[in-house]
Amino acid sequence: MALLLYRIGKFSFRNRWPVLIAWLALFAAALGLGLGLGGEMKEDFEIPGTQSQDALDRLGEVFPEVSGASAEVVILAEDGTIADRRDAIADVSKELGDVGHVVEALDPFSQYATGALSDDGKAAVIRVQFDTNSMSDLVHDKEAVVDIASGLEAEGLTVEYGGQLYQDLEYGLTASEALGVVFAAVVLIVTFGSVVAAGLPLASALIAVGVTMGVLLFVTRFITVSSASPLLAVMIGIAVGIDYALFILSRHRNQLAKGEDVEESAATAVGTSGSAVTFAAATVMVALLGLLIVGIPFLSVMGVAAAGGVFMALCTSLTLLPALFGFAGERLRPKQGSRAWLRETGQNEKPTMGRRWVRIVLKAPWVFVVLVIGVLGALAIPALHMQTSLPSGKGEAVGSTARDAYDIVAEHFGEGANGPMLVMLDITQVNNESLMSDLEAISDLVASTPGVESAGSAIPNRTVDSAIIQVIPTTGPDDPATLDTVNALRDLGPQIETDYGAVSSVTGATAVQIDITNRLNNALLPFAGVVVGLSFVLLMMVFRSVLVPLKAALSFLLSAFAAFGVVVLIFQDGILGEVMGIVPGPIIAFLPIILLAIVFGLAMDYEVFLVSGMREAHVRGAGARDAIEEGFANAARVVTAAALIMFFVFIAFVPEGAGVIKVIALGLAAGIAFDAFLVRMTLVPALMALFGERAWTLPKWLDRILPDLDIEGEALREYRERAAWAREHHAAIALEDLRVGDGKYTSVTCDVPEGGILAIRGGMTGRRLLEATLAGRIDPFDGRAQILGHTVPGDGGGLVSQVSLCNLDGMTDRARALTLGQLIGRHGAYGRVTARAEISDAEVRVVLDELNAALRAAGHEGGLRATTRLDALDPLARSVALAGIAVVEIPKLLVLDFGSVAVGEPGARLVTTVVRAVSRLVNRDVTLAVGVDDSVDLEPQESGLADLHRPIVTISIHREPALVGAVEDPALESAAEHPVLGKDQRA
């Protein structure tokens, strides 16, 4: 992983203009598509598979006239009574009925209106039913209803408007959110002491957020997206985008201060810190995508949108940021002698604040463990009486028309009138002769249910297969007692079916709200289990430990529940509510699961950033306690800055944010503050000190099966050392103490200049393993290698197209099935930039002529044709033909292994003849590697190869002396049977 990211960072740095242009083009295209072709956002709290949703769907089929959106015109007579203005109200109701999408505006004095007049005669409700749920289609109707109904104010009436149409459920960015970015910029300037350095994370994060927003706006054309989803994605995207870039930039500046080359530093920073960022982002995305488990569409979209924001932030941090490093160049290097330079190089005489703090913690770890658990535990206590619900008029801002309408209804009709429900009846099996009396009896039964204030008459639909009963509960939609009422109504189902043959179900906004709340509450534990479990495994792979990820997962619960407690205190209990412009009431139902997902993901960010430094110090030899201090001191400044940035970004959404976003933002700000400063920077080092060396232990069986992700970049460090060595060796092949296979073969050291010949002598298995290493197909066991400018191991993949492997002692089934012309045609296409599967027949004929000329120069009659079969040729002709098939791939290094074809003096003559023939076929700058048996001598004078003027370097490879008697793996005795080598025997 680290090496891959290192290459990405180096590519982006070197190709800074194309990378920048590509991101700007993507930014413009995404926003252009989103703003130009995007659809509308819609608040859709559907929950498939519940009784209320199934009934609501059926309602749309059998009662299409009531399946659209609805609104309420709430009228209050402060002087006199509503009855005094009966005619004016009737006229307004009639006029409202003529508005575009209005199906019905029911006069509260109509005989069909149920519970539309208050008992005290002071209030009335005109219920307006529309034929569509699309809010964009109702924009003009919404205004028309207000224009018409406001005429009643001339009659001395107060008119307010309620229902979903008039609730403020759409959220947008406000000026206060911009302050969060300003605060983040201030933190960055203080952290780096440079405006240029501070601007890079902001630029990277804003590009990521812009792309995310554009994509989200565009997909609203195809799927339902709530207006909270993009706002949540923006909030998370800005926070993590700045944090991830901050972590990489901090590493880059640290390396520059120590004298690192700018390009190498940028690539290394992406390879090392980028690895930590990648796995931190992975834990956040796992947590957010875990919302899919809940099975609630609007919540799934929220999770995917936020995860998309995190992914885009990761992409810009790994690609755009190193490109920006390239533009900034030396300006990011701290000036020698400056405070930043002294801090980064460790030459500051005074220990940093982070080092001083961790030393205090390490002196009395038990004290800090008890203090942190005690403080966070106390803050979590209010969470025990958390109440949850979905948004309603009661949660609207005081003074808004939706809130005033809610209050009027609650005062004059009772709280339950704000949350009416529907009992839906399937009456296809009810006796037709007693239908009306049965429906009346069912209505009476519903009305007598505990918690029901009133129940209207059962109204059949036009086809008389369904009926609905409107029910007004005694309690409001946010009251826990309403849940008991819904359950009591549902419990009537068996009795109604037995006594009357009707199948009943309870639906309506209140019932749907209750079902969503129940689904969310029931999904919380499974969701937490899956997300924490997956992240636990991921962190085990990262830290090679059981205790570290276990501690990370369990300590997160402290900060999460403390955040729940703060949210309950402020939003539910009303502490500081007036100061913050908050209306006390139940917590939004999906807050716990959203908060759990996001805080967990971000908490793991800090865990990875902080503990990866400790592990890096430990891997490099520091003791457990010293590793804690060193890792903490190096990461504390960055983690502090990252946490402050996230806190300011989140808290900026609280002052003017809409209800849903306000509560989520405050919960996230509290959760981040608790987790970063109390848990990660206090509790974690204290616990790590108590764990000691046991923190870094992993059961052997787990160590074997878990992949090593090398988040510390140890493999990258080794690669860079090998690459530095490789740059000093300009030969075509340079090997130093190279061991192949299982490491039990003798090491080899050599330098072969370009155009030279490397003669490899030894047993077949050892030779083939070394040849495969030269071709980049497998990595060596140990040692260093530079092959055609590529460092091995590390850059072996780049050799695949530059090295051709050819085993001359055997043929694959494919080679036997195809003619020589077909093999030349297909292999010739490998070395050319062409979309064709084979080279042309004319080119094949040219190759055949060259092969025949080479054979005739060797004293052979030639005779190779396009139709020739390889198995029909003699050893010399077949060897030259096989070599020719490899040559048409246009390699820079041609590896020929003679296997068992060449043995002893006759074998030496065959090898010499084939090598001389091949030399005629390739350019002078093509290097040859020839694998032969120990009995074959290829010294220039003895072999007759001196006149080729190609320097010959001979090496031998054998099993170590102590292992000569060991039985080798039979599968390695033949290259055709070797699982790695066999696949490369193309001919």
PDB file of N, CA and C in Angstrom, residues 759-827:
ATOM      1  N   ALA A 759      25.476 -15.038 -18.117  1.00  0.00           N
ATOM      2  CA  ALA A 759      25.390 -16.497 -18.148  1.00  0.00           C
ATOM      3  C   ALA A 759      25.069 -16.992 -16.741  1.00  0.00           C
ATOM      4  N   ILE A 760      23.938 -17.669 -16.594  1.00  0.00           N
ATOM      5  CA  ILE A 760      23.496 -18.157 -15.291  1.00  0.00           C
ATOM      6  C   ILE A 760      23.671 -19.667 -15.276  1.00  0.00           C
ATOM      7  N   ARG A 761      24.586 -20.153 -14.440  1.00  0.00           N
ATOM      8  CA  ARG A 761      24.834 -21.582 -14.347  1.00  0.00           C
ATOM      9  C   ARG A 761      24.303 -22.104 -13.023  1.00  0.00           C
ATOM     10  N   GLY A 762      23.793 -23.323 -13.049  1.00  0.00           N
ATOM     11  CA  GLY A 762      23.291 -23.928 -11.825  1.00  0.00           C
ATOM     12  C   GLY A 762      22.161 -24.882 -12.101  1.00  0.00           C
ATOM     13  N   GLY A 763      21.544 -25.393 -11.024  1.00  0.00           N
ATOM     14  CA  GLY A 763      20.420 -26.295 -11.166  1.00  0.00           C
ATOM     15  C   GLY A 763      19.219 -25.573 -11.783  1.00  0.00           C
ATOM     16  N   MET A 764      18.333 -26.368 -12.380  1.00  0.00           N
ATOM     17  CA  MET A 764      17.233 -25.773 -13.130  1.00  0.00           C
ATOM     18  C   MET A 764      16.330 -24.910 -12.243  1.00  0.00           C
ATOM     19  N   THR A 765      16.004 -25.390 -11.041  1.00  0.00           N
ATOM     20  CA  THR A 765      15.080 -24.652 -10.169  1.00  0.00           C
ATOM     21  C   THR A 765      15.645 -23.300  -9.795  1.00  0.00           C
ATOM     22  N   GLY A 766      16.899 -23.268  -9.346  1.00  0.00           N
ATOM     23  CA  GLY A 766      17.515 -22.010  -8.951  1.00  0.00           C
ATOM     24  C   GLY A 766      17.596 -21.033 -10.111  1.00  0.00           C
ATOM     25  N   ARG A 767      17.995 -21.566 -11.298  1.00  0.00           N
ATOM     26  CA  ARG A 767      18.095 -20.706 -12.476  1.00  0.00           C
ATOM     27  C   ARG A 767      16.740 -20.076 -12.810  1.00  0.00           C
ATOM     28  N   ARG A 768      15.726 -20.905 -12.851  1.00  0.00           N
ATOM     29  CA  ARG A 768      14.404 -20.411 -13.254  1.00  0.00           C
ATOM     30  C   ARG A 768      13.869 -19.377 -12.261  1.00  0.00           C
ATOM     31  N   LEU A 769      14.151 -19.577 -10.969  1.00  0.00           N
ATOM     32  CA  LEU A 769      13.707 -18.585  -9.986  1.00  0.00           C
ATOM     33  C   LEU A 769      14.425 -17.253 -10.197  1.00  0.00           C
ATOM     34  N   LEU A 770      15.738 -17.310 -10.479  1.00  0.00           N
ATOM     35  CA  LEU A 770      16.483 -16.083 -10.721  1.00  0.00           C
ATOM     36  C   LEU A 770      16.009 -15.408 -11.998  1.00  0.00           C
ATOM     37  N   GLU A 771      15.757 -16.204 -13.034  1.00  0.00           N
ATOM     38  CA  GLU A 771      15.281 -15.636 -14.300  1.00  0.00           C
ATOM     39  C   GLU A 771      13.917 -14.958 -14.141  1.00  0.00           C
ATOM     40  N   ALA A 772      13.031 -15.587 -13.366  1.00  0.00           N
ATOM     41  CA  ALA A 772      11.726 -14.984 -13.123  1.00  0.00           C
ATOM     42  C   ALA A 772      11.858 -13.682 -12.332  1.00  0.00           C
ATOM     43  N   THR A 773      12.861 -13.639 -11.434  1.00  0.00           N
ATOM     44  CA  THR A 773      13.120 -12.411 -10.691  1.00  0.00           C
ATOM     45  C   THR A 773      13.617 -11.315 -11.619  1.00  0.00           C
ATOM     46  N   LEU A 774      14.526 -11.679 -12.562  1.00  0.00           N
ATOM     47  CA  LEU A 774      15.020 -10.706 -13.531  1.00  0.00           C
ATOM     48  C   LEU A 774      13.884 -10.159 -14.392  1.00  0.00           C
ATOM     49  N   ALA A 775      12.875 -10.987 -14.640  1.00  0.00           N
ATOM     50  CA  ALA A 775      11.751 -10.578 -15.482  1.00  0.00           C
ATOM     51  C   ALA A 775      10.670  -9.848 -14.696  1.00  0.00           C
ATOM     52  N   GLY A 776      10.860  -9.685 -13.374  1.00  0.00           N
ATOM     53  CA  GLY A 776       9.886  -8.972 -12.555  1.00  0.00           C
ATOM     54  C   GLY A 776       8.648  -9.781 -12.248  1.00  0.00           C
ATOM     55  N   ARG A 777       8.674 -11.097 -12.517  1.00  0.00           N
ATOM     56  CA  ARG A 777       7.489 -11.924 -12.252  1.00  0.00           C
ATOM     57  C   ARG A 777       7.355 -12.281 -10.784  1.00  0.00           C
ATOM     58  N   ILE A 778       8.485 -12.451 -10.087  1.00  0.00           N
ATOM     59  CA  ILE A 778       8.451 -12.727  -8.652  1.00  0.00           C
ATOM     60  C   ILE A 778       9.479 -11.838  -7.965  1.00  0.00           C
ATOM     61  N   ASP A 779       9.271 -11.600  -6.673  1.00  0.00           N
ATOM     62  CA  ASP A 779      10.213 -10.792  -5.900  1.00  0.00           C
ATOM     63  C   ASP A 779      11.306 -11.675  -5.332  1.00  0.00           C
ATOM     64  N   PRO A 780      12.513 -11.135  -5.157  1.00  0.00           N
ATOM     65  CA  PRO A 780      13.582 -11.911  -4.524  1.00  0.00           C
ATOM     66  C   PRO A 780      13.296 -12.089  -3.044  1.00  0.00           C
ATOM     67  N   PHE A 781      13.998 -13.020  -2.451  1.00  0.00           N
ATOM     68  CA  PHE A 781      13.858 -13.254  -1.018  1.00  0.00           C
ATOM     69  C   PHE A 781      14.593 -12.166  -0.232  1.00  0.00           C
ATOM     70  N   ASP A 782      15.741 -11.754  -0.749  1.00  0.00           N
ATOM     71  CA  ASP A 782      16.574 -10.790  -0.036  1.00  0.00           C
ATOM     72  C   ASP A 782      17.544 -10.178  -1.031  1.00  0.00           C
ATOM     73  N   GLY A 783      18.206  -9.092  -0.615  1.00  0.00           N
ATOM     74  CA  GLY A 783      19.222  -8.479  -1.448  1.00  0.00           C
ATOM     75  C   GLY A 783      18.673  -7.348  -2.297  1.00  0.00           C
ATOM     76  N   ARG A 784      19.524  -6.839  -3.199  1.00  0.00           N
ATOM     77  CA  ARG A 784      19.168  -5.705  -4.037  1.00  0.00           C
ATOM     78  C   ARG A 784      19.322  -6.049  -5.510  1.00  0.00           C
ATOM     79  N   ALA A 785      18.484  -5.411  -6.307  1.00  0.00           N
ATOM     80  CA  ALA A 785      18.579  -5.627  -7.750  1.00  0.00           C
ATOM     81  C   ALA A 785      18.112  -4.385  -8.477  1.00  0.00           C
ATOM     82  N   GLN A 786      18.865  -4.036  -9.535  1.00  0.00           N
ATOM     83  CA  GLN A 786      18.449  -2.979 -10.448  1.00  0.00           C
ATOM     84  C   GLN A 786      18.465  -3.586 -11.830  1.00  0.00           C
ATOM     85  N   ILE A 787      17.316  -3.614 -12.471  1.00  0.00           N
ATOM     86  CA  ILE A 787      17.182  -4.264 -13.767  1.00  0.00           C
ATOM     87  C   ILE A 787      16.547  -3.280 -14.734  1.00  0.00           C
ATOM     88  N   LEU A 788      17.291  -2.903 -15.754  1.00  0.00           N
ATOM     89  CA  LEU A 788      16.813  -1.946 -16.765  1.00  0.00           C
ATOM     90  C   LEU A 788      16.297  -0.664 -16.111  1.00  0.00           C
ATOM     91  N   GLY A 789      16.963  -0.241 -15.033  1.00  0.00           N
ATOM     92  CA  GLY A 789      16.566   0.988 -14.359  1.00  0.00           C
ATOM     93  C   GLY A 789      15.463   0.817 -13.341  1.00  0.00           C
ATOM     94  N   HIS A 790      14.963  -0.394 -13.165  1.00  0.00           N
ATOM     95  CA  HIS A 790      13.881  -0.661 -12.219  1.00  0.00           C
ATOM     96  C   HIS A 790      14.451  -1.282 -10.948  1.00  0.00           C
ATOM     97  N   THR A 791      13.939  -0.808  -9.816  1.00  0.00           N
ATOM     98  CA  THR A 791      14.358  -1.353  -8.525  1.00  0.00           C
ATOM     99  C   THR A 791      13.514  -2.581  -8.217  1.00  0.00           C
ATOM    100  N   VAL A 792      14.202  -3.682  -7.867  1.00  0.00           N
ATOM    101  CA  VAL A 792      13.513  -4.934  -7.542  1.00  0.00           C
ATOM    102  C   VAL A 792      14.000  -5.414  -6.187  1.00  0.00           C
ATOM    103  N   PRO A 793      13.031  -5.734  -5.245  1.00  0.00           N
ATOM    104  CA  PRO A 793      11.576  -5.665  -5.442  1.00  0.00           C
ATOM    105  C   PRO A 793      11.060  -4.233  -5.354  1.00  0.00           C
ATOM    106  N   GLY A 794       9.906  -4.025  -5.921  1.00  0.00           N
ATOM    107  CA  GLY A 794       9.272  -2.716  -5.903  1.00  0.00           C
ATOM    108  C   GLY A 794       8.742  -2.333  -7.258  1.00  0.00           C
ATOM    109  N   ASP A 795       9.634  -2.301  -8.265  1.00  0.00           N
ATOM    110  CA  ASP A 795       9.220  -1.857  -9.595  1.00  0.00           C
ATOM    111  C   ASP A 795       9.143  -3.012 -10.583  1.00  0.00           C
ATOM    112  N   GLY A 796       9.020  -4.218 -10.073  1.00  0.00           N
ATOM    113  CA  GLY A 796       9.017  -5.390 -10.952  1.00  0.00           C
ATOM    114  C   GLY A 796       7.921  -5.356 -11.999  1.00  0.00           C
ATOM    115  N   GLY A 797       6.797  -4.763 -11.669  1.00  0.00           N
ATOM    116  CA  GLY A 797       5.696  -4.710 -12.634  1.00  0.00           C
ATOM    117  C   GLY A 797       6.062  -3.992 -13.911  1.00  0.00           C
ATOM    118  N   GLY A 798       7.000  -3.029 -13.826  1.00  0.00           N
ATOM    119  CA  GLY A 798       7.407  -2.290 -15.014  1.00  0.00           C
ATOM    120  C   GLY A 798       8.288  -3.095 -15.946  1.00  0.00           C
ATOM    121  N   LEU A 799       8.770  -4.264 -15.485  1.00  0.00           N
ATOM    122  CA  LEU A 799       9.643  -5.102 -16.316  1.00  0.00           C
ATOM    123  C   LEU A 799       8.867  -6.050 -17.220  1.00  0.00           C
ATOM    124  N   VAL A 800       7.616  -6.273 -16.923  1.00  0.00           N
ATOM    125  CA  VAL A 800       6.849  -7.276 -17.651  1.00  0.00           C
ATOM    126  C   VAL A 800       6.854  -7.002 -19.152  1.00  0.00           C
ATOM    127  N   SER A 801       6.744  -5.734 -19.533  1.00  0.00           N
ATOM    128  CA  SER A 801       6.694  -5.397 -20.959  1.00  0.00           C
ATOM    129  C   SER A 801       8.086  -5.198 -21.554  1.00  0.00           C
ATOM    130  N   GLN A 802       9.134  -5.262 -20.733  1.00  0.00           N
ATOM    131  CA  GLN A 802      10.492  -5.007 -21.223  1.00  0.00           C
ATOM    132  C   GLN A 802      11.366  -6.253 -21.220  1.00  0.00           C
ATOM    133  N   VAL A 803      10.887  -7.316 -20.611  1.00  0.00           N
ATOM    134  CA  VAL A 803      11.668  -8.551 -20.511  1.00  0.00           C
ATOM    135  C   VAL A 803      10.859  -9.705 -21.104  1.00  0.00           C
ATOM    136  N   SER A 804      11.496 -10.470 -21.953  1.00  0.00           N
ATOM    137  CA  SER A 804      10.864 -11.672 -22.505  1.00  0.00           C
ATOM    138  C   SER A 804      11.553 -12.901 -21.946  1.00  0.00           C
ATOM    139  N   LEU A 805      10.751 -13.827 -21.434  1.00  0.00           N
ATOM    140  CA  LEU A 805      11.249 -15.092 -20.909  1.00  0.00           C
ATOM    141  C   LEU A 805      11.011 -16.187 -21.936  1.00  0.00           C
ATOM    142  N   CYS A 806      12.020 -16.983 -22.178  1.00  0.00           N
ATOM    143  CA  CYS A 806      11.858 -18.057 -23.158  1.00  0.00           C
ATOM    144  C   CYS A 806      12.564 -19.316 -22.658  1.00  0.00           C
ATOM    145  N   ASN A 807      11.779 -20.363 -22.429  1.00  0.00           N
ATOM    146  CA  ASN A 807      12.326 -21.662 -22.014  1.00  0.00           C
ATOM    147  C   ASN A 807      12.408 -22.549 -23.251  1.00  0.00           C
ATOM    148  N   LEU A 808      13.628 -22.976 -23.583  1.00  0.00           N
ATOM    149  CA  LEU A 808      13.865 -23.653 -24.854  1.00  0.00           C
ATOM    150  C   LEU A 808      13.743 -25.162 -24.778  1.00  0.00           C
ATOM    151  N   ASP A 809      13.487 -25.695 -23.584  1.00  0.00           N
ATOM    152  CA  ASP A 809      13.448 -27.155 -23.477  1.00  0.00           C
ATOM    153  C   ASP A 809      12.034 -27.700 -23.401  1.00  0.00           C
ATOM    154  N   GLY A 810      11.054 -26.882 -23.638  1.00  0.00           N
ATOM    155  CA  GLY A 810       9.689 -27.389 -23.558  1.00  0.00           C
ATOM    156  C   GLY A 810       8.732 -26.456 -24.265  1.00  0.00           C
ATOM    157  N   MET A 811       7.576 -26.979 -24.577  1.00  0.00           N
ATOM    158  CA  MET A 811       6.560 -26.182 -25.249  1.00  0.00           C
ATOM    159  C   MET A 811       5.230 -26.356 -24.538  1.00  0.00           C
ATOM    160  N   THR A 812       4.470 -25.281 -24.490  1.00  0.00           N
ATOM    161  CA  THR A 812       3.128 -25.361 -23.918  1.00  0.00           C
ATOM    162  C   THR A 812       2.179 -25.970 -24.933  1.00  0.00           C
ATOM    163  N   ASP A 813       0.989 -26.342 -24.458  1.00  0.00           N
ATOM    164  CA  ASP A 813      -0.033 -26.876 -25.369  1.00  0.00           C
ATOM    165  C   ASP A 813      -0.375 -25.858 -26.448  1.00  0.00           C
ATOM    166  N   ARG A 814      -0.341 -24.573 -26.073  1.00  0.00           N
ATOM    167  CA  ARG A 814      -0.661 -23.522 -27.041  1.00  0.00           C
ATOM    168  C   ARG A 814       0.382 -23.488 -28.154  1.00  0.00           C
ATOM    169  N   ALA A 815       1.678 -23.649 -27.772  1.00  0.00           N
ATOM    170  CA  ALA A 815       2.738 -23.622 -28.773  1.00  0.00           C
ATOM    171  C   ALA A 815       2.623 -24.810 -29.716  1.00  0.00           C
ATOM    172  N   ARG A 816       2.164 -25.937 -29.201  1.00  0.00           N
ATOM    173  CA  ARG A 816       1.993 -27.111 -30.062  1.00  0.00           C
ATOM    174  C   ARG A 816       0.784 -26.960 -30.975  1.00  0.00           C
ATOM    175  N   ALA A 817      -0.226 -26.245 -30.517  1.00  0.00           N
ATOM    176  CA  ALA A 817      -1.473 -26.143 -31.286  1.00  0.00           C
ATOM    177  C   ALA A 817      -1.374 -25.129 -32.416  1.00  0.00           C
ATOM    178  N   LEU A 818      -0.488 -24.108 -32.269  1.00  0.00           N
ATOM    179  CA  LEU A 818      -0.405 -23.041 -33.261  1.00  0.00           C
ATOM    180  C   LEU A 818       0.793 -23.245 -34.170  1.00  0.00           C
ATOM    181  N   THR A 819       0.712 -22.674 -35.351  1.00  0.00           N
ATOM    182  CA  THR A 819       1.845 -22.713 -36.283  1.00  0.00           C
ATOM    183  C   THR A 819       2.849 -21.640 -35.898  1.00  0.00           C
ATOM    184  N   LEU A 820       4.040 -21.723 -36.484  1.00  0.00           N
ATOM    185  CA  LEU A 820       5.083 -20.747 -36.197  1.00  0.00           C
ATOM    186  C   LEU A 820       4.630 -19.344 -36.609  1.00  0.00           C
ATOM    187  N   GLY A 821       3.970 -19.233 -37.738  1.00  0.00           N
ATOM    188  CA  GLY A 821       3.483 -17.932 -38.200  1.00  0.00           C
ATOM    189  C   GLY A 821       2.470 -17.326 -37.244  1.00  0.00           C
ATOM    190  N   GLN A 822       1.562 -18.170 -36.719  1.00  0.00           N
ATOM    191  CA  GLN A 822       0.564 -17.676 -35.766  1.00  0.00           C
ATOM    192  C   GLN A 822       1.222 -17.201 -34.466  1.00  0.00           C
ATOM    193  N   LEU A 823       2.230 -17.964 -33.997  1.00  0.00           N
ATOM    194  CA  LEU A 823       2.917 -17.583 -32.763  1.00  0.00           C
ATOM    195  C   LEU A 823       3.670 -16.270 -32.940  1.00  0.00           C
ATOM    196  N   ILE A 824       4.343 -16.113 -34.081  1.00  0.00           N
ATOM    197  CA  ILE A 824       5.064 -14.859 -34.341  1.00  0.00           C
ATOM    198  C   ILE A 824       4.075 -13.699 -34.428  1.00  0.00           C
ATOM    199  N   GLY A 825       2.951 -13.910 -35.084  1.00  0.00           N
ATOM    200  CA  GLY A 825       1.954 -12.854 -35.243  1.00  0.00           C
ATOM    201  C   GLY A 825       1.393 -12.385 -33.920  1.00  0.00           C
ATOM    202  N   ARG A 826       1.077 -13.338 -33.054  1.00  0.00           N
ATOM    203  CA  ARG A 826       0.471 -12.962 -31.777  1.00  0.00           C
ATOM    204  C   ARG A 826       1.477 -12.346 -30.820  1.00  0.00           C
ATOM    205  N   HIS A 827       2.667 -12.932 -30.726  1.00  0.00           N
ATOM    206  CA  HIS A 827       3.677 -12.369 -29.826  1.00  0.00           C
ATOM    207  C   HIS A 827       4.201 -11.038 -30.346  1.00  0.00           C
TER     208      HIS A 827
END
